[in-house]
mmCIF file of C-alpha atoms in Angstrom:
data_model
loop_
_atom_site.group_PDB
_atom_site.id
_atom_site.type_symbol
_atom_site.label_atom_id
_atom_site.label_comp_id
_atom_site.label_asym_id
_atom_site.label_seq_id
_atom_site.Cartn_x
_atom_site.Cartn_y
_atom_site.Cartn_z
ATOM 1 C CA MET A 1 69.302 94.292 110.088
ATOM 2 C CA GLU A 2 65.631 93.273 110.043
ATOM 3 C CA LEU A 3 63.713 94.768 107.143
ATOM 4 C CA LEU A 4 61.254 97.571 107.749
ATOM 5 C CA SER A 5 57.571 97.021 107.214
ATOM 6 C CA THR A 6 55.805 98.992 104.480
ATOM 7 C CA PRO A 7 53.746 101.933 105.816
ATOM 8 C CA HIS A 8 50.014 101.542 105.281
ATOM 9 C CA SER A 9 46.630 103.057 106.124
ATOM 10 C CA ILE A 10 47.644 106.599 105.233
ATOM 11 C CA GLU A 11 45.323 109.275 106.581
ATOM 12 C CA ILE A 12 45.353 112.908 105.433
ATOM 13 C CA ASN A 13 43.327 115.653 107.100
ATOM 14 C CA ASN A 14 43.498 119.296 108.211
ATOM 15 C CA ILE A 15 44.066 120.278 104.571
ATOM 16 C CA THR A 16 44.573 123.978 103.841
ATOM 17 C CA CYS A 17 45.783 125.887 100.780
ATOM 18 C CA ASP A 18 49.426 125.153 101.654
ATOM 19 C CA SER A 19 49.514 122.368 104.231
ATOM 20 C CA PHE A 20 48.160 119.003 105.242
ATOM 21 C CA ARG A 21 48.419 116.641 108.181
ATOM 22 C CA ILE A 22 49.506 113.067 107.511
ATOM 23 C CA SER A 23 49.728 109.854 109.522
ATOM 24 C CA TRP A 24 50.119 106.176 108.738
ATOM 25 C CA ALA A 25 50.507 102.801 110.411
ATOM 26 C CA MET A 26 53.691 100.720 110.591
ATOM 27 C CA GLY A 27 54.901 97.638 112.417
ATOM 28 C CA ASP A 28 55.411 97.898 116.176
ATOM 29 C CA SER A 29 59.017 96.806 115.821
ATOM 30 C CA ASP A 30 59.701 99.760 113.522
ATOM 31 C CA LEU A 31 58.540 102.459 115.890
ATOM 32 C CA GLU A 32 61.701 102.534 117.977
ATOM 33 C CA ARG A 33 64.218 102.281 115.155
ATOM 34 C CA VAL A 34 62.855 104.418 112.304
ATOM 35 C CA THR A 35 64.920 107.611 112.092
ATOM 36 C CA HIS A 36 63.560 109.301 108.957
ATOM 37 C CA TYR A 37 60.462 109.657 106.824
ATOM 38 C CA PHE A 38 60.537 110.094 103.054
ATOM 39 C CA ILE A 39 57.443 111.692 101.517
ATOM 40 C CA ASP A 40 56.846 111.591 97.768
ATOM 41 C CA LEU A 41 54.513 114.472 96.901
ATOM 42 C CA ASN A 42 53.418 114.962 93.298
ATOM 43 C CA LYS A 43 51.054 117.358 91.575
ATOM 44 C CA LYS A 44 48.469 115.688 89.365
ATOM 45 C CA GLU A 45 49.092 117.155 85.937
ATOM 46 C CA ASN A 46 46.258 117.831 83.519
ATOM 47 C CA LYS A 47 45.421 120.370 80.843
ATOM 48 C CA ASN A 48 44.046 122.771 83.449
ATOM 49 C CA SER A 49 46.841 122.170 85.936
ATOM 50 C CA ASN A 50 47.926 125.098 88.046
ATOM 51 C CA LYS A 51 51.316 126.239 86.738
ATOM 52 C CA PHE A 52 51.825 128.705 89.586
ATOM 53 C CA LYS A 53 54.718 126.931 91.276
ATOM 54 C CA HIS A 54 58.210 126.451 89.931
ATOM 55 C CA ARG A 55 58.814 123.100 88.268
ATOM 56 C CA ASP A 56 62.257 122.630 89.800
ATOM 57 C CA VAL A 57 61.011 122.433 93.401
ATOM 58 C CA PRO A 58 61.886 118.971 94.811
ATOM 59 C CA THR A 59 58.913 116.821 95.756
ATOM 60 C CA LYS A 60 60.834 114.160 97.693
ATOM 61 C CA LEU A 61 60.611 115.524 101.230
ATOM 62 C CA VAL A 62 62.750 114.231 104.079
ATOM 63 C CA ALA A 63 62.015 114.614 107.780
ATOM 64 C CA LYS A 64 63.463 113.144 110.933
ATOM 65 C CA ALA A 65 61.041 110.714 112.541
ATOM 66 C CA VAL A 66 58.616 112.345 114.963
ATOM 67 C CA PRO A 67 55.384 111.112 116.551
ATOM 68 C CA LEU A 68 52.542 111.031 114.048
ATOM 69 C CA PRO A 69 50.462 112.782 112.806
ATOM 70 C CA MET A 70 52.831 115.257 111.207
ATOM 71 C CA THR A 71 52.055 118.584 109.559
ATOM 72 C CA VAL A 72 53.588 119.225 106.132
ATOM 73 C CA ARG A 73 53.555 122.882 105.164
ATOM 74 C CA GLY A 74 55.194 124.799 102.370
ATOM 75 C CA HIS A 75 53.970 127.344 99.852
ATOM 76 C CA TRP A 76 56.952 126.612 97.605
ATOM 77 C CA PHE A 77 55.672 123.122 96.805
ATOM 78 C CA LEU A 78 51.954 123.250 97.656
ATOM 79 C CA SER A 79 49.545 125.359 95.609
ATOM 80 C CA PRO A 80 45.926 126.224 96.484
ATOM 81 C CA ARG A 81 43.088 124.341 94.782
ATOM 82 C CA THR A 82 45.439 121.732 93.345
ATOM 83 C CA GLU A 83 45.225 117.932 93.288
ATOM 84 C CA TYR A 84 48.190 115.997 94.688
ATOM 85 C CA SER A 85 49.207 112.401 95.232
ATOM 86 C CA VAL A 86 51.371 111.354 98.176
ATOM 87 C CA ALA A 87 53.177 108.182 99.271
ATOM 88 C CA VAL A 88 55.513 107.582 102.230
ATOM 89 C CA GLN A 89 58.527 105.465 103.036
ATOM 90 C CA THR A 90 60.290 104.985 106.368
ATOM 91 C CA ALA A 91 64.036 104.646 106.837
ATOM 92 C CA VAL A 92 66.769 103.915 109.362
ATOM 93 C CA LYS A 93 69.996 105.865 109.008
ATOM 94 C CA GLN A 94 72.901 103.504 109.613
ATOM 95 C CA SER A 95 76.365 104.161 110.998
ATOM 96 C CA ASP A 96 77.918 104.307 107.524
ATOM 97 C CA GLY A 97 75.501 107.060 106.509
ATOM 98 C CA GLU A 98 73.414 104.812 104.271
ATOM 99 C CA TYR A 99 69.683 104.183 104.796
ATOM 100 C CA LEU A 100 67.752 100.997 105.294
ATOM 101 C CA VAL A 101 64.373 101.784 103.706
ATOM 102 C CA SER A 102 60.920 100.260 103.678
ATOM 103 C CA GLY A 103 58.784 99.798 100.602
ATOM 104 C CA TRP A 104 56.659 102.689 99.405
ATOM 105 C CA SER A 105 53.176 102.879 100.822
ATOM 106 C CA GLU A 106 50.048 103.033 98.725
ATOM 107 C CA THR A 107 49.447 106.351 96.971
ATOM 108 C CA VAL A 108 46.746 108.631 98.360
ATOM 109 C CA GLU A 109 45.229 111.598 96.548
ATOM 110 C CA PHE A 110 43.939 114.872 97.996
ATOM 111 C CA CYS A 111 43.184 118.420 96.914
ATOM 112 C CA THR A 112 44.406 121.555 98.685
ATOM 113 C CA GLY A 113 41.941 124.247 99.718
ATOM 114 C CA ASP A 114 41.298 127.920 98.981
ATOM 115 C CA TYR A 115 42.952 130.868 100.657
ATOM 116 C CA ALA A 116 41.670 131.342 104.181
ATOM 117 C CA LYS A 117 40.811 134.759 105.588
ATOM 118 C CA GLU A 118 44.337 135.219 106.948
ATOM 119 C CA HIS A 119 45.790 134.750 103.465
ATOM 120 C CA LEU A 120 43.337 137.241 101.993
ATOM 121 C CA ALA A 121 44.238 139.642 104.794
ATOM 122 C CA GLN A 122 47.827 139.516 103.544
ATOM 123 C CA LEU A 123 46.670 140.268 100.007
ATOM 124 C CA GLN A 124 44.559 143.116 101.358
ATOM 125 C CA GLU A 125 47.531 144.589 103.192
ATOM 126 C CA LYS A 126 49.634 144.463 100.034
ATOM 127 C CA ALA A 127 46.865 146.091 98.010
ATOM 128 C CA GLU A 128 46.494 148.860 100.582
ATOM 129 C CA GLN A 129 50.169 149.750 100.181
ATOM 130 C CA ILE A 130 49.690 150.814 96.542
ATOM 131 C CA ALA A 131 46.032 151.914 96.538
ATOM 132 C CA GLY A 132 46.909 155.610 96.383
ATOM 133 C CA ARG A 133 44.660 158.522 97.225
ATOM 134 C CA MET A 134 40.880 158.362 96.961
ATOM 135 C CA LEU A 135 39.001 159.995 94.066
ATOM 136 C CA ARG A 136 35.303 160.853 93.992
ATOM 137 C CA PHE A 137 32.954 159.034 91.628
ATOM 138 C CA SER A 138 29.206 158.879 91.151
ATOM 139 C CA VAL A 139 28.350 155.854 88.983
ATOM 140 C CA PHE A 140 29.144 152.186 88.611
ATOM 141 C CA TYR A 141 29.318 151.048 85.004
ATOM 142 C CA ARG A 142 29.384 147.809 83.041
ATOM 143 C CA ASN A 143 30.780 147.557 79.501
ATOM 144 C CA HIS A 144 29.640 144.834 77.109
ATOM 145 C CA HIS A 145 28.428 144.139 73.588
ATOM 146 C CA LYS A 146 25.040 145.406 72.465
ATOM 147 C CA GLU A 147 23.742 141.827 72.152
ATOM 148 C CA TYR A 148 24.364 141.199 75.852
ATOM 149 C CA PHE A 149 22.051 144.019 76.903
ATOM 150 C CA GLN A 150 19.458 143.091 74.289
ATOM 151 C CA HIS A 151 19.371 139.553 75.701
ATOM 152 C CA ALA A 152 18.872 140.907 79.227
ATOM 153 C CA ARG A 153 15.935 142.999 78.031
ATOM 154 C CA THR A 154 14.161 140.320 76.000
ATOM 155 C CA HIS A 155 14.957 137.138 77.916
ATOM 156 C CA CYS A 156 15.791 138.172 81.501
ATOM 157 C CA GLY A 157 12.994 140.603 82.374
ATOM 158 C CA ASN A 158 15.193 143.672 81.798
ATOM 159 C CA MET A 159 17.576 142.392 84.497
ATOM 160 C CA LEU A 160 21.324 141.810 84.464
ATOM 161 C CA GLN A 161 21.545 138.359 86.008
ATOM 162 C CA PRO A 162 24.434 137.205 88.260
ATOM 163 C CA TYR A 163 26.756 134.649 86.707
ATOM 164 C CA LEU A 164 29.552 132.469 88.059
ATOM 165 C CA LYS A 165 32.905 134.200 88.511
ATOM 166 C CA ASP A 166 35.640 132.794 86.282
ATOM 167 C CA ASN A 167 39.131 131.705 87.381
ATOM 168 C CA SER A 168 40.853 135.024 86.848
ATOM 169 C CA GLY A 169 43.093 136.394 89.561
ATOM 170 C CA SER A 170 44.739 134.498 92.409
ATOM 171 C CA HIS A 171 44.534 130.742 92.101
ATOM 172 C CA GLY A 172 43.439 130.384 95.721
ATOM 173 C CA SER A 173 40.632 132.946 95.692
ATOM 174 C CA PRO A 174 37.503 131.406 97.278
ATOM 175 C CA THR A 175 35.272 133.380 94.902
ATOM 176 C CA SER A 176 36.567 131.783 91.671
ATOM 177 C CA GLY A 177 34.051 129.307 90.302
ATOM 178 C CA MET A 178 31.936 129.730 93.448
ATOM 179 C CA LEU A 179 30.412 133.212 93.714
ATOM 180 C CA HIS A 180 27.654 134.500 91.416
ATOM 181 C CA GLY A 181 27.507 138.197 90.659
ATOM 182 C CA VAL A 182 27.465 140.985 88.089
ATOM 183 C CA PHE A 183 30.797 142.708 87.425
ATOM 184 C CA PHE A 184 30.989 146.489 87.499
ATOM 185 C CA SER A 185 33.752 149.091 87.292
ATOM 186 C CA CYS A 186 33.997 152.462 89.007
ATOM 187 C CA ASN A 187 37.419 153.852 88.118
ATOM 188 C CA THR A 188 37.475 157.360 86.705
ATOM 189 C CA GLU A 189 39.966 159.313 84.626
ATOM 190 C CA PHE A 190 42.075 161.602 86.764
ATOM 191 C CA ASN A 191 41.689 164.663 84.560
ATOM 192 C CA THR A 192 37.925 164.444 83.916
ATOM 193 C CA GLY A 193 36.507 162.578 86.927
ATOM 194 C CA GLN A 194 34.457 160.523 84.449
ATOM 195 C CA PRO A 195 34.639 156.841 83.435
ATOM 196 C CA PRO A 196 37.181 156.203 80.638
ATOM 197 C CA GLN A 197 35.869 156.044 77.081
ATOM 198 C CA ASP A 198 37.915 152.941 76.176
ATOM 199 C CA SER A 199 36.859 149.432 77.181
ATOM 200 C CA PRO A 200 38.136 145.861 76.738
ATOM 201 C CA TYR A 201 34.651 144.343 76.966
ATOM 202 C CA GLY A 202 32.497 146.117 74.380
ATOM 203 C CA ARG A 203 31.352 149.515 73.115
ATOM 204 C CA TRP A 204 28.078 149.605 75.048
ATOM 205 C CA ARG A 205 27.987 150.836 78.625
ATOM 206 C CA PHE A 206 25.352 150.580 81.344
ATOM 207 C CA GLN A 207 25.732 153.240 84.041
ATOM 208 C CA ILE A 208 23.920 153.185 87.364
ATOM 209 C CA PRO A 209 24.035 155.741 90.199
ATOM 210 C CA ALA A 210 26.464 154.485 92.861
ATOM 211 C CA GLN A 211 23.902 154.661 95.679
ATOM 212 C CA ARG A 212 21.733 152.062 93.909
ATOM 213 C CA LEU A 213 24.362 149.385 94.578
ATOM 214 C CA PHE A 214 26.423 150.819 97.416
ATOM 215 C CA ASN A 215 24.837 152.231 100.568
ATOM 216 C CA PRO A 216 24.684 151.572 104.327
ATOM 217 C CA SER A 217 22.533 148.492 103.635
ATOM 218 C CA THR A 218 25.377 146.915 101.672
ATOM 219 C CA ASN A 219 28.344 144.930 102.959
ATOM 220 C CA LEU A 220 31.713 145.349 101.246
ATOM 221 C CA TYR A 221 34.292 142.531 101.111
ATOM 222 C CA PHE A 222 37.867 142.284 99.872
ATOM 223 C CA ALA A 223 38.255 139.307 97.505
ATOM 224 C CA ASP A 224 41.537 139.463 95.558
ATOM 225 C CA PHE A 225 44.603 141.404 94.422
ATOM 226 C CA TYR A 226 46.546 140.502 91.294
ATOM 227 C CA CYS A 227 48.285 141.596 88.095
ATOM 228 C CA MET A 228 48.750 140.038 84.655
ATOM 229 C CA TYR A 229 52.444 140.617 83.925
ATOM 230 C CA THR A 230 51.771 144.363 83.789
ATOM 231 C CA ALA A 231 52.688 147.406 85.837
ATOM 232 C CA TYR A 232 49.104 148.044 86.966
ATOM 233 C CA HIS A 233 47.205 145.968 89.497
ATOM 234 C CA TYR A 234 43.620 144.858 90.019
ATOM 235 C CA ALA A 235 41.647 144.487 93.239
ATOM 236 C CA ILE A 236 38.385 142.545 93.340
ATOM 237 C CA LEU A 237 35.741 143.725 95.819
ATOM 238 C CA VAL A 238 32.316 142.243 96.522
ATOM 239 C CA LEU A 239 29.209 144.325 97.188
ATOM 240 C CA ALA A 240 26.490 142.229 98.818
ATOM 241 C CA PRO A 241 23.177 143.516 100.245
ATOM 242 C CA LYS A 242 23.107 142.618 103.928
ATOM 243 C CA GLY A 243 21.505 139.227 104.567
ATOM 244 C CA SER A 244 21.526 138.227 100.895
ATOM 245 C CA LEU A 245 22.764 134.870 99.634
ATOM 246 C CA GLY A 246 25.969 136.499 98.414
ATOM 247 C CA ASP A 247 26.467 138.167 101.786
ATOM 248 C CA ARG A 248 26.166 134.824 103.565
ATOM 249 C CA PHE A 249 28.675 133.288 101.156
ATOM 250 C CA CYS A 250 31.227 136.054 101.753
ATOM 251 C CA ARG A 251 30.759 136.331 105.509
ATOM 252 C CA ASP A 252 32.777 133.187 106.315
ATOM 253 C CA ARG A 253 35.302 133.481 103.483
ATOM 254 C CA LEU A 254 36.303 137.109 102.834
ATOM 255 C CA PRO A 255 37.574 140.016 104.960
ATOM 256 C CA LEU A 256 34.786 142.515 105.676
ATOM 257 C CA LEU A 257 35.623 146.173 105.001
ATOM 258 C CA ASP A 258 34.262 149.266 106.725
ATOM 259 C CA ILE A 259 32.314 150.977 103.932
ATOM 260 C CA ALA A 260 33.090 154.442 105.307
ATOM 261 C CA CYS A 261 36.802 153.898 105.974
ATOM 262 C CA ASN A 262 38.978 151.660 103.834
ATOM 263 C CA LYS A 263 41.684 152.074 101.174
ATOM 264 C CA PHE A 264 39.658 150.870 98.164
ATOM 265 C CA LEU A 265 36.026 151.959 97.943
ATOM 266 C CA THR A 266 34.098 154.137 100.384
ATOM 267 C CA CYS A 267 30.568 155.348 100.958
ATOM 268 C CA SER A 268 30.272 158.090 103.566
ATOM 269 C CA VAL A 269 27.787 160.772 104.545
ATOM 270 C CA GLU A 270 28.978 164.340 103.979
ATOM 271 C CA ASP A 271 26.649 167.313 104.437
ATOM 272 C CA GLY A 272 23.700 164.938 104.563
ATOM 273 C CA GLU A 273 24.519 163.226 101.242
ATOM 274 C CA LEU A 274 26.222 159.975 100.297
ATOM 275 C CA VAL A 275 29.693 160.553 98.828
ATOM 276 C CA PHE A 276 31.617 157.808 97.010
ATOM 277 C CA ARG A 277 35.364 157.446 96.485
ATOM 278 C CA HIS A 278 37.632 154.862 94.836
ATOM 279 C CA ALA A 279 41.388 154.179 95.019
ATOM 280 C CA GLN A 280 43.336 156.038 92.361
ATOM 281 C CA ASP A 281 46.139 153.531 91.721
ATOM 282 C CA LEU A 282 44.197 150.257 91.526
ATOM 283 C CA ILE A 283 41.825 149.022 88.852
ATOM 284 C CA LEU A 284 38.802 147.956 90.874
ATOM 285 C CA GLU A 285 36.562 145.100 89.787
ATOM 286 C CA ILE A 286 33.274 145.152 91.686
ATOM 287 C CA ILE A 287 31.096 142.062 91.992
ATOM 288 C CA TYR A 288 27.483 142.880 92.872
ATOM 289 C CA THR A 289 25.819 139.690 94.056
ATOM 290 C CA GLU A 290 22.194 140.424 93.110
ATOM 291 C CA PRO A 291 20.348 140.985 89.787
ATOM 292 C CA VAL A 292 20.426 144.583 88.542
ATOM 293 C CA ASP A 293 17.428 146.267 86.884
ATOM 294 C CA LEU A 294 18.409 148.071 83.675
ATOM 295 C CA SER A 295 15.663 150.627 84.303
ATOM 296 C CA LEU A 296 17.696 151.956 87.270
ATOM 297 C CA GLY A 297 20.402 153.313 84.998
ATOM 298 C CA THR A 298 21.223 154.418 81.461
ATOM 299 C CA LEU A 299 22.575 152.506 78.476
ATOM 300 C CA GLY A 300 24.563 154.011 75.623
ATOM 301 C CA GLU A 301 27.469 153.573 73.238
ATOM 302 C CA ILE A 302 30.914 154.878 74.189
ATOM 303 C CA SER A 303 33.218 156.650 71.775
ATOM 304 C CA GLY A 304 36.535 155.001 72.654
ATOM 305 C CA HIS A 305 38.330 151.879 71.494
ATOM 306 C CA GLN A 306 37.898 148.251 72.555
ATOM 307 C CA LEU A 307 41.253 147.455 74.187
ATOM 308 C CA MET A 308 41.240 143.655 74.308
ATOM 309 C CA SER A 309 44.657 143.571 75.976
ATOM 310 C CA LEU A 310 43.052 144.903 79.162
ATOM 311 C CA SER A 311 40.533 142.077 79.440
ATOM 312 C CA THR A 312 40.691 140.099 82.681
ATOM 313 C CA ALA A 313 38.571 137.157 81.504
ATOM 314 C CA ASP A 314 40.231 134.031 82.955
ATOM 315 C CA ALA A 315 43.372 136.121 83.422
ATOM 316 C CA LYS A 316 46.320 134.316 85.006
ATOM 317 C CA LYS A 317 48.100 136.001 87.865
ATOM 318 C CA ASP A 318 51.803 136.740 87.505
ATOM 319 C CA PRO A 319 53.423 134.366 90.051
ATOM 320 C CA SER A 320 56.706 136.315 90.087
ATOM 321 C CA CYS A 321 55.278 139.718 91.040
ATOM 322 C CA LYS A 322 56.539 140.761 94.466
ATOM 323 C CA THR A 323 53.815 143.376 94.805
ATOM 324 C CA CYS A 324 50.740 141.121 94.717
ATOM 325 C CA ASN A 325 51.937 137.649 95.758
ATOM 326 C CA ILE A 326 51.928 136.351 99.298
ATOM 327 C CA SER A 327 53.892 133.585 100.956
ATOM 328 C CA GLY A 328 50.843 131.318 101.132
ATOM 329 C CA VAL A 329 51.063 131.176 104.924
ATOM 330 C CA PRO A 330 49.660 133.425 107.637
ATOM 331 C CA PRO A 331 51.791 136.406 108.706
ATOM 332 C CA TRP A 332 55.144 135.801 110.361
ATOM 333 C CA GLY A 333 54.714 134.479 113.874
ATOM 334 C CA VAL A 334 56.185 135.046 117.298
ATOM 335 C CA LEU A 335 59.476 133.943 118.799
ATOM 336 C CA VAL A 336 59.508 130.291 119.787
ATOM 337 C CA LYS A 337 59.754 129.322 123.415
ATOM 338 C CA SER A 338 63.083 128.228 124.833
ATOM 339 C CA LEU A 339 64.298 124.766 123.982
ATOM 340 C CA PRO A 340 66.075 122.491 126.466
ATOM 341 C CA ALA A 341 69.684 123.209 127.285
ATOM 342 C CA CYS A 342 70.687 120.235 125.125
ATOM 343 C CA SER A 343 69.625 122.185 122.028
ATOM 344 C CA PRO A 344 71.800 125.312 122.112
ATOM 345 C CA THR A 345 71.900 125.767 118.345
ATOM 346 C CA ALA A 346 69.823 128.568 116.841
ATOM 347 C CA TYR A 347 68.983 130.083 113.495
ATOM 348 C CA CYS A 348 69.859 133.624 112.696
ATOM 349 C CA CYS A 349 69.341 135.662 109.555
ATOM 350 C CA THR A 350 72.081 137.800 108.050
ATOM 351 C CA ALA A 351 69.381 140.015 106.555
ATOM 352 C CA CYS A 352 68.267 140.760 110.111
ATOM 353 C CA LYS A 353 71.781 141.491 111.426
ATOM 354 C CA GLY A 354 72.213 138.296 113.367
ATOM 355 C CA ARG A 355 69.053 138.180 115.450
ATOM 356 C CA LEU A 356 65.472 137.457 114.442
ATOM 357 C CA SER A 357 64.050 140.614 115.951
ATOM 358 C CA LYS A 358 61.932 140.717 112.807
ATOM 359 C CA ALA A 359 61.194 138.389 109.920
ATOM 360 C CA PRO A 360 62.507 138.743 106.385
ATOM 361 C CA GLU A 361 60.093 140.184 103.854
ATOM 362 C CA ARG A 362 59.385 136.777 102.390
ATOM 363 C CA PRO A 363 60.567 133.186 102.871
ATOM 364 C CA GLY A 364 63.938 132.604 101.338
ATOM 365 C CA SER A 365 65.192 136.167 101.610
ATOM 366 C CA GLY A 366 68.415 136.570 103.510
ATOM 367 C CA SER A 367 70.750 133.722 104.393
ATOM 368 C CA TRP A 368 69.822 131.308 107.144
ATOM 369 C CA LYS A 369 72.724 129.730 109.019
ATOM 370 C CA ARG A 370 73.653 128.038 112.256
ATOM 371 C CA LYS A 371 74.584 130.060 115.276
ATOM 372 C CA ARG A 372 75.620 129.148 118.781
ATOM 373 C CA SER A 373 73.490 130.820 121.406
ATOM 374 C CA PRO A 374 73.029 130.535 125.164
ATOM 375 C CA PRO A 375 71.431 127.264 126.329
ATOM 376 C CA GLY A 376 67.668 127.385 126.126
ATOM 377 C CA ASP A 377 67.583 130.304 123.702
ATOM 378 C CA PHE A 378 66.288 129.450 120.236
ATOM 379 C CA LEU A 379 65.810 132.267 117.780
ATOM 380 C CA GLY A 380 63.551 130.630 115.199
ATOM 381 C CA TRP A 381 60.006 131.592 114.315
ATOM 382 C CA ARG A 382 56.689 129.845 114.720
ATOM 383 C CA ALA A 383 53.007 130.701 115.032
ATOM 384 C CA GLU A 384 50.960 130.922 118.208
ATOM 385 C CA GLY A 385 50.186 127.425 119.436
ATOM 386 C CA ALA A 386 52.534 125.766 116.948
ATOM 387 C CA SER A 387 54.816 122.840 117.618
ATOM 388 C CA GLU A 388 58.033 123.708 119.432
ATOM 389 C CA ALA A 389 59.975 121.192 117.350
ATOM 390 C CA VAL A 390 63.059 122.531 115.603
ATOM 391 C CA PRO A 391 62.580 122.795 111.816
ATOM 392 C CA ARG A 392 64.600 120.209 109.928
ATOM 393 C CA ARG A 393 66.225 120.457 106.546
ATOM 394 C CA VAL A 394 64.283 118.986 103.631
ATOM 395 C CA GLY A 395 66.789 118.338 100.883
ATOM 396 C CA GLY A 396 69.597 120.648 99.866
ATOM 397 C CA HIS A 397 70.399 124.302 100.393
ATOM 398 C CA GLY A 398 67.400 126.463 99.612
ATOM 399 C CA SER A 399 64.883 123.644 99.987
ATOM 400 C CA PRO A 400 61.620 124.025 101.884
ATOM 401 C CA LEU A 401 61.428 123.014 105.512
ATOM 402 C CA LEU A 402 59.149 120.396 107.003
ATOM 403 C CA TRP A 403 57.764 121.201 110.438
ATOM 404 C CA PRO A 404 57.043 118.071 112.463
ATOM 405 C CA GLY A 405 54.640 117.857 115.371
ATOM 406 C CA SER A 406 50.928 118.333 115.841
ATOM 407 C CA GLY A 407 50.869 122.120 115.921
ATOM 408 C CA ALA A 408 49.647 124.172 112.984
ATOM 409 C CA VAL A 409 52.847 125.913 111.993
ATOM 410 C CA SER A 410 52.148 129.111 110.097
ATOM 411 C CA CYS A 411 55.646 130.185 109.146
ATOM 412 C CA LEU A 412 58.093 128.769 106.636
ATOM 413 C CA LEU A 413 61.802 129.515 106.494
ATOM 414 C CA GLY A 414 62.836 129.179 102.901
ATOM 415 C CA VAL A 415 66.489 128.309 103.449
ATOM 416 C CA GLY A 416 67.721 126.259 106.362
ATOM 417 C CA ARG A 417 70.334 124.150 108.034
ATOM 418 C CA GLU A 418 69.721 121.077 110.126
ATOM 419 C CA VAL A 419 70.401 121.626 113.841
#
């Protein structure tokens, strides 16, 4: 059989936190006979490499040949904000089951993106499920060392200046390393209604009346939800004065919350006065995006201990926590449209009692298997506007699935069978 030409001129675009679109050129004579694509996807390792994903996930992806470009999606093998290299090879499956393969293409590098708003909306929904009841509070506070406040007084015009957020929390958060702000807390002790006397950040505390930072002229955004291998969880919220630079940054990247009605932090008018409440069962981290004048509050030493174990500085999120991790894709989609009568095979999920009337809690849960169904009835899942192509197996049992076609597929079935 005539040898296959080596793929070339690889193009990658439409990159998200967990997907990319790829195309390449190959010889005209190959177009009609190529049956499979092999894609070699590798994470670029370095000292700051994201260790979020499991190391045993296969990176050699296999897909049946479809018209290019092709969308590759999978949160099991693609992490947000991570550099990857990719090369492709084409193949013809022969009658004896062996493959005639081309040479490997050149290697192309790309970097995945941050979480989009739909991913953050999933995090928000998860955080809302454990937020608990709302407790009243009256002040925001910031704990630090005495030298920090002395520097603000002598070198910063008595102002707490915004600084760049570190990489703590979810790896895909669009605020990490991008948003400037001043961190505050607002959680209170249940029995006293006052801020706790212990702190991981220092024995000096600046307290400011809540209405100075949070009022009807302020926008509130949800930014992150995470834990650090502990039973308690953190939610990061952003307070940005309307029209400010921070507000403009958040507007296109973060879900906007109703300040008077949400599960995390509220500001409402009761009997003509502003009343503030925070979620009881989350540790809230508040980023205020503008400088804060120390003269607007009070500064003093607290009597408790400095609990360094509670520090969230550059904290790494627990990737195994089922409470605060998302699938990396938008919410489960709608039922796919009917396929031609020549494709009567369908997926079903034993966790869903045979029919996909709903999706599993997360990709990979349940057992996906083949099922005969009436002609034209396919029971798989896809997103609105996604390709109607049947998902194909990528490797062995439990491997990710590659969705061919030009549509932006927003759902991944973690375990599959080829149809």
